[in-house]
CSV table of C-alpha atoms in Angstrom, one decimal:
chain,number,residue,atom,x,y,z
A,1,MET,CA,20.3,6.2,2.7
A,2,PHE,CA,18.0,8.1,4.9
A,3,TRP,CA,17.1,11.8,5.1
A,4,HIS,CA,15.6,13.3,8.5
A,5,ASN,CA,14.0,16.6,8.0
A,6,GLY,CA,16.1,17.0,4.9
A,7,GLU,CA,19.4,16.3,6.3
A,8,PRO,CA,21.3,12.9,5.8
A,9,ARG,CA,21.2,10.8,8.8
A,10,ASP,CA,21.3,7.3,9.9
A,11,THR,CA,19.8,7.6,13.3
A,12,VAL,CA,16.4,8.8,14.9
A,13,ALA,CA,15.7,9.9,18.5
A,14,ILE,CA,14.4,7.1,20.7
A,15,ALA,CA,11.8,9.5,21.9
A,16,ASP,CA,10.2,9.9,18.5
A,17,ARG,CA,6.6,9.0,18.9
A,18,SER,CA,6.6,6.8,15.8
A,19,PHE,CA,9.1,4.5,17.6
A,20,GLN,CA,7.2,4.8,20.8
A,21,TYR,CA,3.6,4.4,19.6
A,22,GLY,CA,3.5,4.1,15.9
A,23,ASP,CA,2.3,7.8,15.9
A,24,GLY,CA,2.3,8.9,12.3
A,25,CYS,CA,1.8,7.8,8.8
A,26,PHE,CA,3.8,6.8,5.6
A,27,THR,CA,3.5,6.1,1.9
A,28,THR,CA,5.7,4.3,-0.5
A,29,ILE,CA,6.2,5.8,-3.9
A,30,LEU,CA,7.4,4.4,-7.2
A,31,THR,CA,9.9,6.3,-9.4
A,32,LYS,CA,10.6,5.7,-13.1
A,33,GLN,CA,13.6,7.1,-14.7
A,34,GLY,CA,14.1,9.2,-11.6
A,35,GLU,CA,10.6,10.6,-11.8
A,36,ILE,CA,8.2,10.3,-8.9
A,37,GLN,CA,4.9,8.7,-9.9
A,38,HIS,CA,1.4,9.9,-8.9
A,39,TRP,CA,2.8,12.5,-6.4
A,40,PRO,CA,-0.7,14.2,-6.0
A,41,TYR,CA,-2.3,11.0,-4.9
A,42,HIS,CA,0.4,10.2,-2.4
A,43,MET,CA,0.2,13.8,-1.0
A,44,GLU,CA,-3.6,13.6,-0.7
A,45,ARG,CA,-3.3,10.3,1.2
A,46,MET,CA,-0.7,11.6,3.7
A,47,ASP,CA,-2.7,14.8,4.0
A,48,ALA,CA,-5.9,12.9,4.9
A,49,CYS,CA,-4.1,10.7,7.5
A,50,LEU,CA,-2.4,13.6,9.2
A,51,LYS,CA,-5.5,15.5,9.5
A,52,LEU,CA,-7.3,12.4,11.0
A,53,LEU,CA,-4.3,12.1,13.5
A,54,ALA,CA,-4.2,15.8,14.2
A,55,ILE,CA,-0.5,16.1,13.1
A,56,PRO,CA,0.4,19.5,11.6
A,57,LEU,CA,0.7,19.4,8.0
A,58,PRO,CA,4.1,19.9,6.4
A,59,ASP,CA,5.1,22.2,3.7
A,60,TRP,CA,4.3,19.8,0.7
A,61,SER,CA,6.5,21.8,-1.7
A,62,GLN,CA,9.5,21.3,0.7
A,63,ILE,CA,8.6,17.6,1.0
A,64,ARG,CA,8.6,17.2,-2.7
A,65,ARG,CA,12.0,18.9,-3.0
A,66,TRP,CA,13.4,16.4,-0.3
A,67,LEU,CA,11.9,13.5,-2.2
A,68,ASP,CA,13.5,14.7,-5.5
A,69,GLN,CA,16.8,14.9,-3.7
A,70,ALA,CA,16.5,11.4,-2.6
A,71,THR,CA,15.2,9.9,-5.8
A,72,LEU,CA,17.4,7.2,-7.4
A,73,ASP,CA,18.1,7.6,-11.1
A,74,GLU,CA,17.2,4.1,-12.3
A,75,THR,CA,14.6,2.6,-14.5
A,76,LYS,CA,12.5,1.8,-11.5
A,77,ALA,CA,13.1,2.4,-7.8
A,78,GLY,CA,11.2,3.3,-4.7
A,79,LEU,CA,10.9,6.0,-2.0
A,80,LYS,CA,9.4,5.8,1.5
A,81,LEU,CA,8.0,9.0,3.0
A,82,HIS,CA,7.4,8.7,6.7
A,83,ILE,CA,6.0,11.3,9.0
A,84,SER,CA,5.8,11.0,12.8
A,85,ARG,CA,4.2,13.4,15.3
A,86,GLY,CA,7.6,14.2,16.6
A,87,GLU,CA,9.4,14.0,20.0
A,88,GLY,CA,8.3,14.7,23.5
A,89,GLY,CA,5.3,14.2,25.7
A,90,ARG,CA,5.0,11.4,28.4
A,91,GLY,CA,2.6,8.7,27.7
A,92,TYR,CA,-0.1,8.8,25.0
A,93,SER,CA,-0.8,12.6,25.4
A,94,PRO,CA,0.5,14.5,22.3
A,95,SER,CA,0.3,17.8,24.1
A,96,GLN,CA,4.0,18.3,24.7
A,97,VAL,CA,5.3,17.3,21.3
A,98,THR,CA,7.5,19.7,19.6
A,99,GLN,CA,7.2,19.3,15.8
A,100,PRO,CA,6.7,16.5,13.2
A,101,ASN,CA,9.7,14.6,12.0
A,102,VAL,CA,9.9,13.7,8.3
A,103,THR,CA,12.0,10.7,7.3
A,104,ILE,CA,12.7,9.9,3.6
A,105,SER,CA,14.6,6.7,2.3
A,106,HIS,CA,15.0,5.2,-1.2
A,107,PHE,CA,15.3,1.6,-2.2
A,108,ALA,CA,16.0,-0.5,-5.3
A,109,PHE,CA,13.1,-1.9,-7.1
A,110,PRO,CA,12.4,-5.5,-5.9
A,111,ALA,CA,13.6,-7.9,-8.6
A,112,HIS,CA,10.9,-10.4,-7.7
A,113,TYR,CA,8.2,-7.8,-8.4
A,114,THR,CA,9.2,-8.1,-12.1
A,115,GLN,CA,8.7,-11.8,-12.0
A,116,TRP,CA,5.3,-11.4,-10.3
A,117,GLN,CA,4.3,-9.0,-13.0
A,118,GLN,CA,5.2,-11.3,-15.8
A,119,HIS,CA,4.3,-14.7,-14.4
A,120,GLY,CA,2.1,-14.0,-11.5
A,121,LEU,CA,2.3,-15.2,-7.9
A,122,GLN,CA,0.6,-17.8,-5.6
A,123,LEU,CA,-1.4,-16.7,-2.5
A,124,GLY,CA,-2.3,-18.5,0.6
A,125,VAL,CA,-5.1,-17.6,3.0
A,126,CYS,CA,-4.2,-16.2,6.5
A,127,HIS,CA,-5.7,-18.0,9.3
A,128,LEU,CA,-5.1,-15.0,11.5
A,129,ARG,CA,-7.9,-12.3,11.2
A,130,MET,CA,-7.9,-8.7,10.9
A,131,GLY,CA,-9.8,-6.5,13.4
A,132,ILE,CA,-12.5,-4.1,12.7
A,133,ASN,CA,-11.3,-0.5,13.1
A,134,PRO,CA,-13.4,2.1,11.1
A,135,LEU,CA,-11.6,5.0,12.7
A,136,LEU,CA,-8.2,4.2,11.1
A,137,ALA,CA,-9.4,2.0,8.2
A,138,GLY,CA,-8.0,2.9,4.8
A,139,HIS,CA,-5.2,4.9,6.3
A,140,LYS,CA,-1.5,3.8,6.1
A,141,HIS,CA,-0.6,4.8,9.6
A,142,ASN,CA,2.7,3.8,11.2
A,143,ASN,CA,1.3,0.9,13.4
A,144,ARG,CA,1.4,-2.1,11.0
A,145,LEU,CA,1.3,-5.0,13.6
A,146,GLU,CA,-1.4,-6.8,11.9
A,147,GLN,CA,0.4,-6.8,8.7
A,148,VAL,CA,3.6,-8.0,10.4
A,149,LEU,CA,1.8,-11.0,12.0
A,150,LEU,CA,-0.2,-11.9,8.9
A,151,LYS,CA,3.0,-11.7,6.8
A,152,GLY,CA,4.9,-13.7,9.2
A,153,GLU,CA,2.2,-16.5,9.0
A,154,MET,CA,2.5,-16.6,5.2
A,155,ASP,CA,6.4,-16.6,5.4
A,156,ARG,CA,6.2,-19.7,7.7
A,157,ALA,CA,3.6,-21.3,5.3
A,158,GLY,CA,5.9,-20.7,2.3
A,159,PHE,CA,3.7,-18.1,0.4
A,160,ALA,CA,4.8,-14.9,-1.0
A,161,ASP,CA,1.7,-13.2,0.1
A,162,GLY,CA,-1.7,-14.1,1.4
A,163,VAL,CA,-5.4,-13.0,1.4
A,164,CYS,CA,-6.4,-11.4,4.7
A,165,LEU,CA,-10.0,-11.8,6.2
A,166,ASP,CA,-11.4,-9.8,8.9
A,167,ILE,CA,-12.9,-11.2,12.1
A,168,GLN,CA,-16.3,-11.3,10.3
A,169,GLY,CA,-15.0,-13.5,7.5
A,170,HIS,CA,-14.9,-10.9,4.8
A,171,VAL,CA,-12.0,-10.6,2.4
A,172,VAL,CA,-10.1,-7.3,3.0
A,173,GLU,CA,-6.7,-7.3,1.0
A,174,THR,CA,-3.4,-9.3,1.0
A,175,THR,CA,-0.7,-8.7,3.6
A,176,MET,CA,0.9,-6.2,1.3
A,177,ALA,CA,-1.5,-5.2,-1.5
A,178,ASN,CA,-5.0,-4.5,-2.5
A,179,LEU,CA,-7.0,-7.4,-4.2
A,180,PHE,CA,-9.1,-7.4,-7.2
A,181,TRP,CA,-10.9,-10.0,-9.2
A,182,VAL,CA,-13.0,-10.2,-12.4
A,183,LYS,CA,-16.2,-12.3,-13.0
A,184,ASP,CA,-18.4,-11.7,-16.1
A,185,LYS,CA,-16.9,-8.2,-17.0
A,186,THR,CA,-17.3,-7.1,-13.5
A,187,LEU,CA,-14.5,-5.9,-11.4
A,188,TYR,CA,-14.8,-6.7,-7.6
A,189,THR,CA,-12.7,-5.3,-4.7
A,190,PRO,CA,-13.4,-5.3,-1.0
A,191,THR,CA,-14.7,-2.2,0.8
A,192,LEU,CA,-12.0,-0.7,3.2
A,193,ALA,CA,-14.5,1.0,5.5
A,194,SER,CA,-13.6,-1.2,8.4
A,195,ALA,CA,-10.1,-2.6,7.8
A,196,GLY,CA,-7.3,-2.4,5.3
A,197,VAL,CA,-5.3,0.2,3.5
A,198,ALA,CA,-6.6,2.2,0.5
A,199,GLY,CA,-3.6,2.0,-1.9
A,200,ILE,CA,-2.7,4.5,-4.7
A,201,ALA,CA,-2.7,1.8,-7.3
A,202,ARG,CA,-6.2,0.7,-6.2
A,203,ARG,CA,-7.5,4.3,-6.5
A,204,LEU,CA,-6.1,4.3,-10.1
A,205,ILE,CA,-7.6,0.9,-11.0
A,206,LEU,CA,-11.0,2.0,-9.9
A,207,GLU,CA,-10.7,5.0,-12.1
A,208,LEU,CA,-9.4,3.0,-15.1
A,209,ALA,CA,-11.9,0.1,-14.9
A,210,PRO,CA,-14.9,1.9,-16.6
A,211,THR,CA,-12.7,2.8,-19.6
A,212,LEU,CA,-12.0,-0.9,-20.0
A,213,GLY,CA,-15.8,-1.7,-20.2
A,214,LEU,CA,-15.9,-3.1,-16.6
A,215,GLU,CA,-18.6,-2.6,-14.1
A,216,VAL,CA,-17.2,-2.0,-10.6
A,217,VAL,CA,-18.5,-3.4,-7.4
A,218,VAL,CA,-17.0,-2.5,-4.0
A,219,GLY,CA,-18.4,-4.5,-1.2
A,220,ARG,CA,-18.1,-7.1,1.4
A,221,PHE,CA,-17.3,-10.5,0.1
A,222,ALA,CA,-16.7,-14.1,1.6
A,223,LEU,CA,-13.6,-15.9,0.4
A,224,GLU,CA,-16.0,-18.2,-1.9
A,225,HIS,CA,-16.9,-15.2,-4.0
A,226,LEU,CA,-13.2,-14.5,-4.7
A,227,GLU,CA,-12.4,-18.2,-5.4
A,228,GLN,CA,-15.2,-18.2,-8.2
A,229,ALA,CA,-13.4,-15.5,-10.2
A,230,ASP,CA,-12.2,-15.6,-13.8
A,231,GLU,CA,-9.1,-13.7,-13.0
A,232,VAL,CA,-7.3,-12.3,-9.9
A,233,PHE,CA,-4.7,-9.7,-9.3
A,234,ILE,CA,-3.1,-7.6,-6.6
A,235,SER,CA,-1.9,-4.0,-6.6
A,236,ASN,CA,0.2,-1.6,-4.8
A,237,ALA,CA,2.1,1.5,-5.6
A,238,ILE,CA,5.5,-0.3,-6.2
A,239,VAL,CA,4.4,-3.6,-8.0
A,240,GLU,CA,1.4,-1.7,-9.7
A,241,VAL,CA,-0.4,-4.8,-11.0
A,242,ALA,CA,0.5,-8.4,-10.6
A,243,PRO,CA,-1.6,-11.5,-11.6
A,244,VAL,CA,-2.6,-14.2,-9.2
A,245,THR,CA,-2.1,-17.6,-10.6
A,246,GLU,CA,-3.0,-19.8,-7.6
A,247,LEU,CA,-5.0,-19.1,-4.4
A,248,ALA,CA,-5.1,-21.9,-1.7
A,249,GLY,CA,-4.8,-24.7,-4.5
A,250,GLN,CA,-7.1,-23.2,-7.0
A,251,HIS,CA,-5.4,-22.1,-10.3
A,252,TYR,CA,-6.3,-19.0,-12.3
A,253,SER,CA,-5.1,-18.0,-15.8
A,254,ILE,CA,-3.6,-14.5,-16.3
A,255,GLY,CA,-6.5,-12.6,-17.6
A,256,PHE,CA,-7.1,-10.3,-20.4
A,257,TYR,CA,-8.2,-7.5,-18.0
A,258,THR,CA,-5.2,-8.0,-15.8
A,259,ARG,CA,-2.9,-7.5,-18.8
A,260,ARG,CA,-4.9,-4.4,-19.8
A,261,PHE,CA,-4.5,-2.7,-16.5
A,262,GLN,CA,-0.6,-3.5,-16.6
A,263,GLU,CA,-0.6,-1.9,-20.0
A,264,SER,CA,-2.4,1.3,-18.6
A,265,PHE,CA,0.2,1.6,-15.9
A,266,ASN,CA,3.0,1.2,-18.3
A,267,SER,CA,1.7,3.7,-20.9
């Protein structure tokens, strides 16, 4: 079911700029027992992207009420909050746009995520490369064409997900999640200064890592650095933390720190 500016709807105007240009941003939110998880972080993320795009900020208290209305009363489920610049204006110019449109939908927790959390998943390596775009890097804007192409490549190769590299050969993320690995009590994750999406779970993991006795290094890494890890895991707001058991033919055990991060999210 969908809500458009707080009203149940199943259509959106063809002139909406998100359809026309990908002009807006979104976030995907986990709910547990009908309760929204980490709302302040999601709000901050959307706020930052809307400011970058020069889209008027909504009334966040109203948005929260709409989200609560849409939340499924299940053990785990999800919400998608999507904001577009609105309708109007010819061409790229936003000068004639009326007001932003807010669309909310809910969805069941993906069953295979539970399998991934418990037993891990296998990753391929994408041959297609991500572009360098520091202006939009880190933000979850509504144009996700790179992710569509990369995920399609992994679908055809028979992998659930895959590691994405940028055009300079640096590891960025996977097609749907942020990427972490541990080596000698150090947690590594790629910088997202030039490409990629800064996830909510990523932020939480970086905050938790020192409490687990891990040094944190955020930087630019070649694939070989990742392949030498002791343990590897992915994160996003819905799956939270899932171990990687194989990467391009190399096997990894489900590590101590991966399980500790999972325990922290479940506590």
